[in-house]
Coordinates of C-alpha atoms in Angstrom, one line a residue:
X1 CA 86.8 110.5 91.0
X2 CA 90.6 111.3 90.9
X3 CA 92.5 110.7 93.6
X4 CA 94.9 113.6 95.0
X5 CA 98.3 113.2 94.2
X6 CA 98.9 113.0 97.7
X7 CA 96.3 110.4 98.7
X8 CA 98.4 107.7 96.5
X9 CA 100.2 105.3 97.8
X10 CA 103.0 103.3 96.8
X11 CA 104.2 99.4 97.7
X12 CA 107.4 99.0 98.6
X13 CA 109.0 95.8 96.8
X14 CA 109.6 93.0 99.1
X15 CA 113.7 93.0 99.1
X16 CA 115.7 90.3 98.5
X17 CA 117.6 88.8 101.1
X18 CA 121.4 89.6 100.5
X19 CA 123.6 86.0 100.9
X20 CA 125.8 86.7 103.7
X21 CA 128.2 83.7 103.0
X22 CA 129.7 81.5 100.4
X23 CA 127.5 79.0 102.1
X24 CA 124.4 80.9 101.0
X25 CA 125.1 80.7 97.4
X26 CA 122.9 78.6 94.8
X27 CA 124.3 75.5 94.4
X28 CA 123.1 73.0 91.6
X29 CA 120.3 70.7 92.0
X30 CA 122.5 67.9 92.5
X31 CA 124.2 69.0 95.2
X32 CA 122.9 69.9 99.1
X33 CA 124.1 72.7 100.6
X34 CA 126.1 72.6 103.9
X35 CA 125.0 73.7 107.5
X36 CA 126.6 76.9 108.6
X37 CA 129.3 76.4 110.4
X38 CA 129.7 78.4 113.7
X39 CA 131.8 81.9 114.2
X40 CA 134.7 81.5 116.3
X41 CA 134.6 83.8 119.1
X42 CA 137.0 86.4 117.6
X43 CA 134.7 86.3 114.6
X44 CA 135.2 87.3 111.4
X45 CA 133.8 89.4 108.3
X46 CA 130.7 89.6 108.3
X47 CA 129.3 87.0 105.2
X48 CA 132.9 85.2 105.5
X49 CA 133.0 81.6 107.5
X50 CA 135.8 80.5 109.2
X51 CA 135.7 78.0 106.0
X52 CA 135.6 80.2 103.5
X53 CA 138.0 82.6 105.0
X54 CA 140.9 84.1 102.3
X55 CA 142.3 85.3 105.6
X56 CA 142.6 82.4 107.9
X57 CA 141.6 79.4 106.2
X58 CA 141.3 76.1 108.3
X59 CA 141.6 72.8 106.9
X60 CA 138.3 71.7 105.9
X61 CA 137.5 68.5 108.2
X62 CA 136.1 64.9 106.7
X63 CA 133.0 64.7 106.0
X64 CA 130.4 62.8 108.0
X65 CA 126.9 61.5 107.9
X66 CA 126.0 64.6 110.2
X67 CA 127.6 66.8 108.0
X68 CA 127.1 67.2 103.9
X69 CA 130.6 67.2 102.0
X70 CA 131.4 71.4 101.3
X71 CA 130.0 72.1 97.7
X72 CA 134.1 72.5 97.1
X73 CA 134.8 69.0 97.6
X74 CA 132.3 67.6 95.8
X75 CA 133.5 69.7 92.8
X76 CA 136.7 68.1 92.5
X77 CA 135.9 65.0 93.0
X78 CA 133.8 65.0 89.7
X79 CA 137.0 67.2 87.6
X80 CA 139.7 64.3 88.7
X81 CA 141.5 66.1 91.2
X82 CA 142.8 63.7 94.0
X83 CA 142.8 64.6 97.7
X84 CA 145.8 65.1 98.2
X85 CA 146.0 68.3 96.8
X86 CA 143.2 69.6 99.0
X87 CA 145.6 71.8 100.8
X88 CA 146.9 73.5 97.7
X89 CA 143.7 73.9 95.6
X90 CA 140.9 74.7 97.6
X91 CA 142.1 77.9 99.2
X92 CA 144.6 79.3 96.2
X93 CA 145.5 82.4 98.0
X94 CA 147.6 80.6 100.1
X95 CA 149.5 78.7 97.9
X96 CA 153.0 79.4 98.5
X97 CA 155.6 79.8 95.5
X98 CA 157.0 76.3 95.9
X99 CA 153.3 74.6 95.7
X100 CA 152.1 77.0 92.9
X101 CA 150.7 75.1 90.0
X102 CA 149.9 75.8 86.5
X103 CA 147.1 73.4 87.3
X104 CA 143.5 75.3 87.5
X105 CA 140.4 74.1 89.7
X106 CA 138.3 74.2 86.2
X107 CA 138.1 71.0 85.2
X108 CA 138.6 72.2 81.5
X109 CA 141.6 74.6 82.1
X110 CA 143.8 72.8 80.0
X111 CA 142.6 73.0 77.1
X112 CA 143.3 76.7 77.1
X113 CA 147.2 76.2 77.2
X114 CA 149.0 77.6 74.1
X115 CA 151.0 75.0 72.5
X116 CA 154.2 76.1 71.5
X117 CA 154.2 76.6 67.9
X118 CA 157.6 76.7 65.4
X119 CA 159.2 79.8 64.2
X120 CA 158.4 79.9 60.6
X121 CA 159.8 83.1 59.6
X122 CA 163.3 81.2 59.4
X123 CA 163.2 77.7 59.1
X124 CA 166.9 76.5 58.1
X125 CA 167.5 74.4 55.1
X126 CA 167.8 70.6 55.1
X127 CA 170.7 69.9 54.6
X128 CA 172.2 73.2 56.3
X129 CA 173.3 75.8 53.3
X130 CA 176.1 78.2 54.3
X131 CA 175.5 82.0 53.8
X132 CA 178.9 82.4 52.0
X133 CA 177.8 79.7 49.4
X134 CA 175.1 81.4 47.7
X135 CA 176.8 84.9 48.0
X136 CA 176.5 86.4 44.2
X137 CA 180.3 87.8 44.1
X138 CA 183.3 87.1 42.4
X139 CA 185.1 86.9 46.3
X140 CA 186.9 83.5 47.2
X141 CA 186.1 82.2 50.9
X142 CA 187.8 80.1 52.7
X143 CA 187.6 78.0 56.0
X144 CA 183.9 77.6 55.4
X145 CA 183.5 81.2 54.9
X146 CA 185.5 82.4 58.1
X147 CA 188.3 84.1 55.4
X148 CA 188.0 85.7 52.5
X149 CA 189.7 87.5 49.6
X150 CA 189.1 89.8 46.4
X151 CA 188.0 88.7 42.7
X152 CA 191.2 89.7 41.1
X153 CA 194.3 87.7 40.3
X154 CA 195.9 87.0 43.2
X155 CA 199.9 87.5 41.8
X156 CA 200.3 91.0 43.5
X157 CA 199.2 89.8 46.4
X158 CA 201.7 86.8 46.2
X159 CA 204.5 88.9 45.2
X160 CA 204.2 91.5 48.4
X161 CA 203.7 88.6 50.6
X162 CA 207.2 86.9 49.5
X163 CA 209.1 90.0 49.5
X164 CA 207.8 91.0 53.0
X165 CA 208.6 87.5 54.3
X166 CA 211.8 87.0 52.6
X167 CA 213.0 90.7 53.6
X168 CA 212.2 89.2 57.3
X169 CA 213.4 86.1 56.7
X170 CA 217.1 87.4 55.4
X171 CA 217.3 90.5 58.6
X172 CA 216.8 87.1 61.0
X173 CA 219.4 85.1 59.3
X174 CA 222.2 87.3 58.8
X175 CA 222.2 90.9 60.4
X176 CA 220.0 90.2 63.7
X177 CA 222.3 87.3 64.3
X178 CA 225.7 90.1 64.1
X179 CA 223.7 92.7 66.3
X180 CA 222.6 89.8 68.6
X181 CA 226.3 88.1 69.4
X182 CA 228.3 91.7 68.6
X183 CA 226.9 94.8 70.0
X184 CA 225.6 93.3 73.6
X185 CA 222.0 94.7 75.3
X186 CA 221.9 97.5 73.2
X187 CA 222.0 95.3 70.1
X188 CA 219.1 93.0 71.3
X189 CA 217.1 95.4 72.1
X190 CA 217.1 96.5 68.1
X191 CA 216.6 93.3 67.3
X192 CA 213.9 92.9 69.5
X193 CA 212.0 96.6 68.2
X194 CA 212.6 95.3 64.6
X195 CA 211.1 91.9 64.6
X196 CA 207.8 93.4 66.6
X197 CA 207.1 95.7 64.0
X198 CA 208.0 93.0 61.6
X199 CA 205.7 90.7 63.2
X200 CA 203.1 93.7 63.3
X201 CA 203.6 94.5 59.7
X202 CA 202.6 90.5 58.4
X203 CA 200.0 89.8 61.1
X204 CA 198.1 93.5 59.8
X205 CA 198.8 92.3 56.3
X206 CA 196.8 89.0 56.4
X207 CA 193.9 90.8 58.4
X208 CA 194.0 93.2 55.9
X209 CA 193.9 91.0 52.8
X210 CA 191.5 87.8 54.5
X211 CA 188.7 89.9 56.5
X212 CA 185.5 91.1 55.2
X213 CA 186.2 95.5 54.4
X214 CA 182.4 95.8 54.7
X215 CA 180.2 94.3 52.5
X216 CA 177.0 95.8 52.2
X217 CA 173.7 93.5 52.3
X218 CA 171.7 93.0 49.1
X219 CA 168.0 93.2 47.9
X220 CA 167.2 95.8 50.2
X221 CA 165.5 97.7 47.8
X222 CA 164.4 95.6 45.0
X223 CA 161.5 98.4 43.4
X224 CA 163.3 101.6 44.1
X225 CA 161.2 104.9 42.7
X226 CA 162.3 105.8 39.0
X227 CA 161.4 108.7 37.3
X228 CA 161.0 109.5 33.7
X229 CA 164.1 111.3 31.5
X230 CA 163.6 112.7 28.1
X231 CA 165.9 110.7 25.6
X232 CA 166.9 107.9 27.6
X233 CA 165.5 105.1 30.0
X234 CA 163.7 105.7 33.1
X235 CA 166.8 105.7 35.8
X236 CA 166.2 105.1 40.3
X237 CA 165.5 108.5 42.3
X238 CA 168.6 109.1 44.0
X239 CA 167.8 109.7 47.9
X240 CA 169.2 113.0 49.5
X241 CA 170.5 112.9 52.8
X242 CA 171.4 115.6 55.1
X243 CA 175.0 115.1 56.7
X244 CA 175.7 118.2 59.3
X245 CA 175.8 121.1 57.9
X246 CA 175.7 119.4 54.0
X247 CA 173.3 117.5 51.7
X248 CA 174.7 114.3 50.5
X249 CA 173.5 112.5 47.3
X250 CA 173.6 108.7 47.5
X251 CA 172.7 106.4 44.6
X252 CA 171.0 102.9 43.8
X253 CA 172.9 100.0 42.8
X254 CA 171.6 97.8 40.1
X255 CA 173.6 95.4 40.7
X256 CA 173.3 94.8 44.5
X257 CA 169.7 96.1 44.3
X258 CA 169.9 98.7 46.9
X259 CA 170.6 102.1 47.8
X260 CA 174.3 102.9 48.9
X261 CA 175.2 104.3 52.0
X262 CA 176.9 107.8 51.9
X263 CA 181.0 107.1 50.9
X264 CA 179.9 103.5 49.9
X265 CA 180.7 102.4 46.3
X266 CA 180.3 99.2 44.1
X267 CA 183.6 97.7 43.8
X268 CA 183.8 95.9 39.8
X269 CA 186.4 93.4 41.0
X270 CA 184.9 92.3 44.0
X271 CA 181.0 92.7 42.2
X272 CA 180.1 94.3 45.6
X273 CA 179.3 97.6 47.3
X274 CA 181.5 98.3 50.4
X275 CA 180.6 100.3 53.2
X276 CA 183.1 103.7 53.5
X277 CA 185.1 102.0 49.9
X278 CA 188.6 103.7 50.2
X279 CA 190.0 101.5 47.1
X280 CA 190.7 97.9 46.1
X281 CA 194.3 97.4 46.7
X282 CA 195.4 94.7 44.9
X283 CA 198.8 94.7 46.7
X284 CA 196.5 92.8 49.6
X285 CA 193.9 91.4 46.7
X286 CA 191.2 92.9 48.4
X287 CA 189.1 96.4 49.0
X288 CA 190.1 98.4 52.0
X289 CA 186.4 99.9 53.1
X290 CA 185.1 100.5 56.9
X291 CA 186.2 97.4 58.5
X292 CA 189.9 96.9 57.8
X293 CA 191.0 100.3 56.9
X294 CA 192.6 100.7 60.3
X295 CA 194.9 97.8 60.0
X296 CA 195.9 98.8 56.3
X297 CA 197.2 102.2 57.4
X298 CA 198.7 100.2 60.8
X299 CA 200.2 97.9 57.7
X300 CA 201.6 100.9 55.7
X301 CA 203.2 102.8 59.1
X302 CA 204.9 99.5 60.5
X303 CA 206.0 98.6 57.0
X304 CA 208.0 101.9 56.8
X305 CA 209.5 101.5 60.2
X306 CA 210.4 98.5 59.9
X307 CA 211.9 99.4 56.7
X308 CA 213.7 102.4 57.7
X309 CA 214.8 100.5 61.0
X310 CA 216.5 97.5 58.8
X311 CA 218.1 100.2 56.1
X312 CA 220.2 101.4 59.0
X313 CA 221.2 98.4 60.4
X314 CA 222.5 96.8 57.8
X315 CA 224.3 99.7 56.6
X316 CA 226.1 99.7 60.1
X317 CA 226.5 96.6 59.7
X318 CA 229.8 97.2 57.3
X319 CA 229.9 100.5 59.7
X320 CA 230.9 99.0 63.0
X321 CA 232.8 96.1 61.9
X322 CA 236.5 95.8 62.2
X323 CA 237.3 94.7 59.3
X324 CA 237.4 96.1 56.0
X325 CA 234.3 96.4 53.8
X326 CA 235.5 93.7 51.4
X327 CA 236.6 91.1 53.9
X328 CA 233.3 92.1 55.7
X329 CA 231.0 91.5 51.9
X330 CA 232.2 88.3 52.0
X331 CA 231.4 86.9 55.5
X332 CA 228.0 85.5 55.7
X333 CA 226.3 88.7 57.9
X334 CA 227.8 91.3 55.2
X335 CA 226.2 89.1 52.1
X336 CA 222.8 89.0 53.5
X337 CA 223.2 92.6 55.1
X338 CA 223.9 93.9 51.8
X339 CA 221.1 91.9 49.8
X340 CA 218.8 93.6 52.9
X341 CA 219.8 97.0 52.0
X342 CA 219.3 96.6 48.1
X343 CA 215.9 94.8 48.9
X344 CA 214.6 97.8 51.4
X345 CA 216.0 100.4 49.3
X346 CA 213.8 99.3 46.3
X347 CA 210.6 98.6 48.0
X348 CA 210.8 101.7 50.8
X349 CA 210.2 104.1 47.5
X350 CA 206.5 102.8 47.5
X351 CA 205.4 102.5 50.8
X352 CA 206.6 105.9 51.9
X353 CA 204.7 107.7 48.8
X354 CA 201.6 105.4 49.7
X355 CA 201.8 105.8 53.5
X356 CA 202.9 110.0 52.8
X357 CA 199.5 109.8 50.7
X358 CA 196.9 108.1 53.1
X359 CA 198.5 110.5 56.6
X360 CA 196.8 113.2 53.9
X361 CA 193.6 111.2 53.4
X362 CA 193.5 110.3 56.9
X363 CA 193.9 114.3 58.3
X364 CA 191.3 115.3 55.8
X365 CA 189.0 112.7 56.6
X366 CA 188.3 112.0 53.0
X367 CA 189.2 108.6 51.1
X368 CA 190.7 107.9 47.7
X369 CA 188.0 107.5 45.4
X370 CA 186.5 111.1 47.1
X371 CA 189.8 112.7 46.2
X372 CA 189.8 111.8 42.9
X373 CA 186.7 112.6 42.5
X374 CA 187.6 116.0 43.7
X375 CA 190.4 116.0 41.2
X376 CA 187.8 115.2 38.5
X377 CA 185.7 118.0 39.4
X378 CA 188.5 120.6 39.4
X379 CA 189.5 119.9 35.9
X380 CA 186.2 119.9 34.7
X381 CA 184.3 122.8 36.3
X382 CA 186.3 126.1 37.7
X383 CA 186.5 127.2 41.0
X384 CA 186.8 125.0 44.3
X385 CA 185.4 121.8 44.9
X386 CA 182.4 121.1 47.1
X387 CA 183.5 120.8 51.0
X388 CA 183.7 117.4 52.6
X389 CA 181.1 117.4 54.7
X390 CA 182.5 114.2 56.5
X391 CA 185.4 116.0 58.1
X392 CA 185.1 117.1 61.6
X393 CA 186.9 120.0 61.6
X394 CA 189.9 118.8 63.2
X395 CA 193.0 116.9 62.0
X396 CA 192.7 115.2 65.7
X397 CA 189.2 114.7 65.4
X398 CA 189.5 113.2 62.0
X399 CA 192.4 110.9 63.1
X400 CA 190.2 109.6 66.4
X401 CA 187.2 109.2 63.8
X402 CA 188.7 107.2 61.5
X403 CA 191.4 105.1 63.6
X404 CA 189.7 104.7 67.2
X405 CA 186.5 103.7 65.6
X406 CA 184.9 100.2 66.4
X407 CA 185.3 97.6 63.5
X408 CA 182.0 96.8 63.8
X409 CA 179.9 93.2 62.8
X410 CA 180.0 92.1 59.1
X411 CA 177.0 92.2 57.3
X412 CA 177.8 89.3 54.7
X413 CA 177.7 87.0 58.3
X414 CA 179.2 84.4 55.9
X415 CA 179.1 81.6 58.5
X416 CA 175.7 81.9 59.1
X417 CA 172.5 80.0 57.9
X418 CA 170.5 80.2 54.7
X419 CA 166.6 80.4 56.1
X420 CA 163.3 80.6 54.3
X421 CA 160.3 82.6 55.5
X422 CA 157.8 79.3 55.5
X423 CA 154.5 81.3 57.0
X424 CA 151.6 81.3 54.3
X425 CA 148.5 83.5 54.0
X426 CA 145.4 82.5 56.3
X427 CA 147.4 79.4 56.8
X428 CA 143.9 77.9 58.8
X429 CA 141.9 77.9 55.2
X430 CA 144.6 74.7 54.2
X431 CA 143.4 73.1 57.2

């Protein structure tokens, strides 16, 4: 006979009593579990003891043969843990910051602390190897790489430097010492303008020769793209860039094994490409680029000054004196006055025409090689050239762009470390 579908019956499962406490939970064979401790008569949670209480924990009291040791207790007495951390590790929510320990209750906690393991990605050579001694150029460095010059012959360079300190040398002796003693304040005060820009003119002509103009790193690009040319050998994809309004085309070195930035170029003396390459001057025996372009044209505008300012003074030299020009040649002030003026006079020619040139350069926001460049292109193709599309519009803009801009960090770094990258694949197979 089937039974109606509302004749069955069904058993409810006997439920399972829910642990109310901490002191209800199974505890290992080895261990007996503790009586219940009584509620205090502000009581708590329910299923939270006064003992086991995150909230207001209470120092749990010795045990005694009436009383089991807590489960707690007996734990850390079998992991090593002395009593007299009970305070600080059996309730961790209170720990405060000062008793805070790295320290876990598991007994095997510590051996999942990371060890501290060695950077191998640059491990520095034994012995230490200086960056500037395995450079690949034809530069010379000196002071353990802190100063360094161009490839070329240095004899330019050494001639400039002994007419600008001899011209110096010859104003201090002779005609600053008659403007000093003969023409009172007004006198020392010329003196004084003078031998600032003087000072000016050598201290920017040392920067300018012995700093880094922006060396570009190397092996950036060691497999560039090539592509195939009828009649001749496969040659690097140039990479086109887009500079405001403009496309710029910028090239791969062979040499240096990467691509140039836009107005870089690869300097044959020096054997390097230079960020922003204006020329290699060897007047300074070394390439003006990015970095110490400032204090060239700062060298060129004090240089004529100071030029210009020494011209006249020497020449009213034989002007203000009261004595005749010939008695005045042969007094010690009119001899070196007149060697001054010969000396200025022949060099003044020079620095005017290069210091006339670069104020273009400078308002056009363009640089040498670019101009001639330009010059090229003229006489090869008709019409205008290409627009720069470097310049910002403005001759004050351009000025602010190229002189107020920050020098910047050299890439060479020549003091720095060599390193090698000593990580290995799967390095745990080895092991």
């Amino acid at each position: 006979m089937s039974a109606s579908p509302h004749s069955l019956t069904f058993s409810t499962p006997p439920a399972t009593p829910r642990r109310s406490s901490l002191t209800q939970l199974p505890l290992p064979s080895t261990l007996t579990a503790p009586a219940p401790l009584p509620r205090r008569a502000q009581g708590h949670a329910p299923g939270i003891t006064p003992s086991a209480s995150f909230f207001r924990p209470s120092k749990p009291r010795p045990p005694s043969s009436a009383e089991p040791e807590h489960p707690l207790k007996t734990l850390k007495e079998d992991s090593g843990l002395s009593s007299d951390d009970d305070d600080h590790d059996t309730y961790p929510m209170q720990k405060s910051p000062s008793h805070i320990s790295s320290r876990s209750p598991s007994p095997v906690a510590s051996s999942f602390v990371p060890s501290p393991s060695k950077d191998l990605s640059r491990v520095p050579r034994d012995p230490v190897v200086r960056r500037w001694q395995q450079h690949p150029s034809r530069n010379r460095f000196f002071l353990n790489g802190r100063l360094l010059t161009g490839g070329d012959a240095p004899y330019a360079f050494i001639a400039s430097l002994t007419v600008l300190f001899g011209i110096a040398a010859l104003y201090a002796g002779t005609t600053a010492q008659w403007w000093w003693h003969n023409q009172g304040a007004g006198g020392k005060a010329w003196v004084v303008i003078t031998g600032y820009l003087a000072l000016m003119t050598m201290s920017n002509m040392l920067v300018t020769a012995f700093s880094d103009p922006g060396i570009l790193p190397r092996n950036l690009d060691p497999e560039p793209p090539y592509h195939e040319i009828e009649g001749s050998d496969p040659a690097p994809m140039p990479r086109i860039l887009k500079v405001r309004s403009d496309v710029v085309r910028v090239k791969y070195c062979p040499t240096c094994l990467t691509y140039r930035p836009p107005r870089s170029t690869h300097c044959k003396l020096c054997d390097n490409c230079v960020d922003a390459c204006d020329h290699h001057c060897q007047w300074v025996n070394n390439c003006i680029g990015r970095r110490n372009y400032t204090s060239f044209f700062i060298l060129l505008f004090s240089a004529f000054t100071t030029l210009v300012l020494v011209i006249v003074q020497s020449a009213l030299v034989f002007a203000l004196s009261h004595e005749s020009f010939h008695d005045t040649l042969k007094s010690t002030d009119g001899i070196g006055s007149a060697v001054i003026f010969l000396l200025s006079i022949a060099v003044i020619w020079a620095v005017g025409a290069l210091l006339a040139y670069h104020v273009r350069l400078l308002l056009l926001n363009t640089t040498t090689i670019e101009q001639i460049r330009n010059q090229a292109h003229k006489s090869l193709t008709s019409g205008p050239a290409p627009p720069n599309p470097f310049s910002h519009g403005t001759w004050r803009r351009n000025v602010m762009a190229i002189l107020c801009r920050p020098r910047g960090y050299s890439w060479l770094d020549p003091t720095g470390k060599v390193t090698d990258d000593m990580r290995t694949v799967n390095p745990g197979i080895g092991d």
